[in-house]
Amino acid sequence: MWPINIPLVTAGGHHLWSLWVTAELRQPSFHQQVRVLCWCKATIVPAPIPTGIKYRTEGQGMYRKNPEATVFQVFRSSRGFTLIELLVVIAIIGILAAIAIPSYQDYARKTQRSTAMIGLSEISNLETAFYASNLRFTTTLANLPYPITAPPTNSANDYYYTFTVTNLSSSGYTINGSKSSGISDPSCTPMTLTSTGTQGPTTTCWSR
């Protein structure tokens, strides 16, 4: 069918027509009507456009087969994503993930180290209090009035760390915070604190 409107513009024996044509797409069994504007040779009285005019798809546009008409605007139908567009989106997501995931892991490690620092400092204070009453230090954490942050056991799990007391002597000790869960942190495991206040394995691990 070729429903034709009255010419929009007339110049030089040509008329600007607004009409619907049937577009033959790449699939032989599929046709689609598209709105086109074309210059056609005709009289002032509207006449049917020759039925031999057919349009075919090339890439993303519509092109005529009949040289009698010149198409200069096509109202395209909506289309989906192309493979290239999908790959671009996937690449962008990959780049964002490559930046965001390491940043999150670094933040999580620092948060977990803060937990270890609190536990080590609390145990050190309790060892000092225990020494004041008993004139000795202890490796048994159950002997300490243990804080809420870690249960009173010899190998106390304080969230992401397990605390133990080693290198015990009459004058000192070393408290160790070994990683037990959470994100791995090999460069700062175990975290240590001695009776003299020496922080390990490095002071960088204790920086917030």
mmCIF file of C-alpha atoms in Angstrom:
data_model
loop_
_atom_site.group_PDB
_atom_site.id
_atom_site.type_symbol
_atom_site.label_atom_id
_atom_site.label_comp_id
_atom_site.label_asym_id
_atom_site.label_seq_id
_atom_site.Cartn_x
_atom_site.Cartn_y
_atom_site.Cartn_z
ATOM 1 C CA MET A 1 0.000 0.000 0.000
ATOM 2 C CA TRP A 2 1.192 3.518 -0.773
ATOM 3 C CA PRO A 3 -0.899 6.071 1.174
ATOM 4 C CA ILE A 4 0.190 9.429 -0.274
ATOM 5 C CA ASN A 5 -0.278 12.871 1.257
ATOM 6 C CA ILE A 6 -0.527 16.168 -0.605
ATOM 7 C CA PRO A 7 2.963 17.420 -1.639
ATOM 8 C CA LEU A 8 4.619 19.462 1.085
ATOM 9 C CA VAL A 9 6.807 21.540 -1.269
ATOM 10 C CA THR A 10 6.763 22.030 -5.040
ATOM 11 C CA ALA A 11 9.867 23.259 -6.890
ATOM 12 C CA GLY A 12 11.294 22.765 -10.386
ATOM 13 C CA GLY A 13 8.705 20.223 -11.415
ATOM 14 C CA HIS A 14 9.439 18.052 -8.385
ATOM 15 C CA HIS A 15 7.217 17.550 -5.372
ATOM 16 C CA LEU A 16 8.124 16.669 -1.794
ATOM 17 C CA TRP A 17 5.948 13.742 -0.794
ATOM 18 C CA SER A 18 5.365 12.274 2.656
ATOM 19 C CA LEU A 19 4.488 8.617 2.315
ATOM 20 C CA TRP A 20 4.773 5.140 3.766
ATOM 21 C CA VAL A 21 6.702 2.485 1.880
ATOM 22 C CA THR A 22 7.291 -1.186 2.576
ATOM 23 C CA ALA A 23 10.956 -1.880 3.321
ATOM 24 C CA GLU A 24 12.363 -5.273 2.423
ATOM 25 C CA LEU A 25 14.805 -6.173 5.183
ATOM 26 C CA ARG A 26 17.525 -8.809 5.068
ATOM 27 C CA GLN A 27 15.093 -11.508 6.144
ATOM 28 C CA PRO A 28 13.087 -12.422 3.004
ATOM 29 C CA SER A 29 9.926 -13.135 4.974
ATOM 30 C CA PHE A 30 9.999 -9.901 6.989
ATOM 31 C CA HIS A 31 8.779 -6.512 5.790
ATOM 32 C CA GLN A 32 8.544 -3.254 7.671
ATOM 33 C CA GLN A 33 6.819 -0.001 6.837
ATOM 34 C CA VAL A 34 8.937 3.136 7.239
ATOM 35 C CA ARG A 35 8.095 6.803 6.872
ATOM 36 C CA VAL A 36 10.095 8.533 4.118
ATOM 37 C CA LEU A 37 10.232 11.909 2.409
ATOM 38 C CA CYS A 38 11.209 11.976 -1.240
ATOM 39 C CA TRP A 39 11.358 14.207 -4.300
ATOM 40 C CA CYS A 40 9.304 12.679 -7.081
ATOM 41 C CA LYS A 41 8.504 13.850 -10.598
ATOM 42 C CA ALA A 42 4.738 14.189 -10.838
ATOM 43 C CA THR A 43 2.023 16.589 -11.837
ATOM 44 C CA ILE A 44 0.363 18.999 -9.453
ATOM 45 C CA VAL A 45 -2.442 16.483 -9.066
ATOM 46 C CA PRO A 46 -1.322 13.784 -6.607
ATOM 47 C CA ALA A 47 -0.673 10.506 -8.340
ATOM 48 C CA PRO A 48 0.369 7.106 -6.973
ATOM 49 C CA ILE A 49 4.082 6.548 -6.651
ATOM 50 C CA PRO A 50 5.218 3.725 -8.981
ATOM 51 C CA THR A 51 4.833 0.417 -7.207
ATOM 52 C CA GLY A 52 8.245 -0.672 -8.449
ATOM 53 C CA ILE A 53 10.009 1.429 -5.818
ATOM 54 C CA LYS A 54 11.507 -0.803 -3.155
ATOM 55 C CA TYR A 55 13.894 -0.003 -0.378
ATOM 56 C CA ARG A 56 16.513 -2.258 1.126
ATOM 57 C CA THR A 57 18.678 -2.024 4.255
ATOM 58 C CA GLU A 58 22.382 -1.246 4.077
ATOM 59 C CA GLY A 59 24.006 -1.078 7.513
ATOM 60 C CA GLN A 60 21.686 1.172 9.484
ATOM 61 C CA GLY A 61 20.049 3.131 6.645
ATOM 62 C CA MET A 62 17.438 2.589 3.935
ATOM 63 C CA TYR A 63 18.404 3.044 0.274
ATOM 64 C CA ARG A 64 16.207 3.152 -2.810
ATOM 65 C CA LYS A 65 16.456 0.881 -5.817
ATOM 66 C CA ASN A 66 14.472 3.144 -8.131
ATOM 67 C CA PRO A 67 16.482 6.152 -9.438
ATOM 68 C CA GLU A 68 13.268 8.154 -9.977
ATOM 69 C CA ALA A 69 13.079 9.002 -6.265
ATOM 70 C CA THR A 70 15.709 10.470 -3.956
ATOM 71 C CA VAL A 71 15.364 9.580 -0.280
ATOM 72 C CA PHE A 72 16.856 12.179 2.055
ATOM 73 C CA GLN A 73 15.285 11.281 5.380
ATOM 74 C CA VAL A 74 14.209 7.998 6.907
ATOM 75 C CA PHE A 75 12.473 7.560 10.248
ATOM 76 C CA ARG A 76 14.155 4.426 11.544
ATOM 77 C CA SER A 77 12.539 1.953 13.838
ATOM 78 C CA SER A 78 14.091 1.338 17.263
ATOM 79 C CA ARG A 79 16.827 -1.286 17.491
ATOM 80 C CA GLY A 80 18.689 -3.225 20.184
ATOM 81 C CA PHE A 81 22.319 -3.188 21.291
ATOM 82 C CA THR A 82 25.025 -4.244 18.883
ATOM 83 C CA LEU A 83 27.770 -6.662 19.888
ATOM 84 C CA ILE A 84 30.360 -3.868 19.882
ATOM 85 C CA GLU A 85 28.239 -1.733 22.226
ATOM 86 C CA LEU A 86 27.830 -4.690 24.573
ATOM 87 C CA LEU A 87 31.591 -5.340 24.576
ATOM 88 C CA VAL A 88 32.277 -1.672 25.352
ATOM 89 C CA VAL A 89 29.937 -1.824 28.370
ATOM 90 C CA ILE A 90 31.619 -5.016 29.609
ATOM 91 C CA ALA A 91 35.060 -3.405 29.206
ATOM 92 C CA ILE A 92 33.985 -0.338 31.213
ATOM 93 C CA ILE A 93 32.612 -2.530 34.012
ATOM 94 C CA GLY A 94 35.889 -4.489 34.052
ATOM 95 C CA ILE A 95 37.971 -1.309 34.344
ATOM 96 C CA LEU A 96 35.822 0.024 37.192
ATOM 97 C CA ALA A 97 36.032 -3.316 39.001
ATOM 98 C CA ALA A 98 39.830 -3.392 38.594
ATOM 99 C CA ILE A 99 40.017 -0.022 40.357
ATOM 100 C CA ALA A 100 37.300 -0.474 42.983
ATOM 101 C CA ILE A 101 38.076 -3.988 44.266
ATOM 102 C CA PRO A 102 41.735 -3.336 45.278
ATOM 103 C CA SER A 103 40.697 -0.067 46.944
ATOM 104 C CA TYR A 104 38.019 -1.866 48.948
ATOM 105 C CA GLN A 105 40.429 -4.635 49.971
ATOM 106 C CA ASP A 106 43.016 -2.103 51.151
ATOM 107 C CA TYR A 107 40.351 -0.309 53.203
ATOM 108 C CA ALA A 108 39.187 -3.623 54.716
ATOM 109 C CA ARG A 109 42.767 -4.584 55.677
ATOM 110 C CA LYS A 110 43.295 -1.283 57.492
ATOM 111 C CA THR A 111 40.000 -1.738 59.335
ATOM 112 C CA GLN A 112 40.982 -5.245 60.436
ATOM 113 C CA ARG A 113 44.408 -4.044 61.574
ATOM 114 C CA SER A 114 42.649 -1.510 63.791
ATOM 115 C CA THR A 115 40.895 -4.429 65.490
ATOM 116 C CA ALA A 116 44.265 -6.100 66.094
ATOM 117 C CA MET A 117 45.794 -2.903 67.476
ATOM 118 C CA ILE A 118 42.955 -2.493 69.971
ATOM 119 C CA GLY A 119 43.230 -6.114 71.132
ATOM 120 C CA LEU A 120 47.035 -5.992 71.502
ATOM 121 C CA SER A 121 46.893 -2.735 73.471
ATOM 122 C CA GLU A 122 44.189 -4.052 75.806
ATOM 123 C CA ILE A 123 46.117 -7.254 76.532
ATOM 124 C CA SER A 124 49.269 -5.236 77.211
ATOM 125 C CA ASN A 125 47.414 -3.070 79.747
ATOM 126 C CA LEU A 126 45.979 -6.165 81.423
ATOM 127 C CA GLU A 127 49.426 -7.803 81.604
ATOM 128 C CA THR A 128 50.694 -4.684 83.366
ATOM 129 C CA ALA A 129 47.820 -4.865 85.853
ATOM 130 C CA PHE A 130 48.430 -8.588 86.375
ATOM 131 C CA TYR A 131 52.137 -7.944 87.048
ATOM 132 C CA ALA A 132 51.286 -5.297 89.653
ATOM 133 C CA SER A 133 49.312 -7.877 91.618
ATOM 134 C CA ASN A 134 51.443 -10.986 91.021
ATOM 135 C CA LEU A 135 54.940 -9.644 90.263
ATOM 136 C CA ARG A 136 55.004 -11.695 87.089
ATOM 137 C CA PHE A 137 53.470 -11.803 83.623
ATOM 138 C CA THR A 138 51.313 -14.627 82.287
ATOM 139 C CA THR A 139 50.818 -16.436 79.004
ATOM 140 C CA THR A 140 47.381 -17.683 80.064
ATOM 141 C CA LEU A 141 44.868 -15.133 78.889
ATOM 142 C CA ALA A 142 42.217 -16.657 81.155
ATOM 143 C CA ASN A 143 44.188 -15.285 84.119
ATOM 144 C CA LEU A 144 43.535 -11.763 82.886
ATOM 145 C CA PRO A 145 40.327 -9.812 83.509
ATOM 146 C CA TYR A 146 39.812 -10.021 79.778
ATOM 147 C CA PRO A 147 38.038 -7.198 77.865
ATOM 148 C CA ILE A 148 34.843 -7.659 75.906
ATOM 149 C CA THR A 149 36.694 -7.494 72.576
ATOM 150 C CA ALA A 150 38.127 -11.003 73.078
ATOM 151 C CA PRO A 151 36.933 -13.974 75.176
ATOM 152 C CA PRO A 152 39.015 -15.247 78.134
ATOM 153 C CA THR A 153 40.756 -18.205 76.477
ATOM 154 C CA ASN A 154 44.385 -19.010 75.908
ATOM 155 C CA SER A 155 43.910 -18.558 72.160
ATOM 156 C CA ALA A 156 41.366 -15.767 71.952
ATOM 157 C CA ASN A 157 39.624 -14.976 68.659
ATOM 158 C CA ASP A 158 39.095 -11.246 68.407
ATOM 159 C CA TYR A 159 37.070 -10.930 65.212
ATOM 160 C CA TYR A 160 39.772 -11.402 62.554
ATOM 161 C CA TYR A 161 42.750 -12.187 64.811
ATOM 162 C CA THR A 162 43.882 -14.808 67.314
ATOM 163 C CA PHE A 163 45.928 -13.448 70.244
ATOM 164 C CA THR A 164 48.655 -15.283 72.137
ATOM 165 C CA VAL A 165 51.403 -14.272 74.580
ATOM 166 C CA THR A 166 54.922 -15.605 73.891
ATOM 167 C CA ASN A 167 58.559 -14.924 74.831
ATOM 168 C CA LEU A 168 57.540 -14.666 78.460
ATOM 169 C CA SER A 169 60.208 -13.718 80.990
ATOM 170 C CA SER A 170 60.384 -12.064 84.365
ATOM 171 C CA SER A 171 60.828 -8.729 82.651
ATOM 172 C CA GLY A 172 58.733 -8.911 79.513
ATOM 173 C CA TYR A 173 56.581 -10.640 76.923
ATOM 174 C CA THR A 174 55.435 -10.461 73.294
ATOM 175 C CA ILE A 175 51.772 -10.397 72.316
ATOM 176 C CA ASN A 176 50.962 -11.803 68.869
ATOM 177 C CA GLY A 177 47.870 -11.123 66.766
ATOM 178 C CA SER A 178 47.675 -13.750 64.003
ATOM 179 C CA LYS A 179 45.135 -13.495 61.194
ATOM 180 C CA SER A 180 42.324 -16.030 61.558
ATOM 181 C CA SER A 181 39.707 -14.806 59.063
ATOM 182 C CA GLY A 182 38.807 -11.947 56.748
ATOM 183 C CA ILE A 183 40.909 -10.595 53.882
ATOM 184 C CA SER A 184 44.473 -11.944 53.832
ATOM 185 C CA ASP A 185 47.168 -9.535 54.987
ATOM 186 C CA PRO A 186 50.523 -11.353 54.644
ATOM 187 C CA SER A 187 52.679 -8.232 54.967
ATOM 188 C CA CYS A 188 51.266 -7.440 58.425
ATOM 189 C CA THR A 189 50.685 -10.867 59.937
ATOM 190 C CA PRO A 190 51.252 -11.474 62.739
ATOM 191 C CA MET A 191 50.955 -8.082 64.359
ATOM 192 C CA THR A 192 52.987 -7.911 67.553
ATOM 193 C CA LEU A 193 53.428 -5.732 70.610
ATOM 194 C CA THR A 194 56.117 -6.224 73.256
ATOM 195 C CA SER A 195 56.160 -5.220 76.908
ATOM 196 C CA THR A 196 58.479 -2.346 75.984
ATOM 197 C CA GLY A 197 55.990 -1.009 73.408
ATOM 198 C CA THR A 198 57.778 -2.211 70.270
ATOM 199 C CA GLN A 199 55.283 -2.603 67.434
ATOM 200 C CA GLY A 200 55.631 -5.209 64.716
ATOM 201 C CA PRO A 201 56.124 -6.521 62.200
ATOM 202 C CA THR A 202 56.649 -2.918 61.005
ATOM 203 C CA THR A 203 55.466 0.460 62.209
ATOM 204 C CA THR A 204 53.761 0.889 58.820
ATOM 205 C CA CYS A 205 51.274 -1.818 59.771
ATOM 206 C CA TRP A 206 50.276 0.268 62.773
ATOM 207 C CA SER A 207 49.691 3.452 60.811
ATOM 208 C CA ARG A 208 46.038 4.230 60.144
#
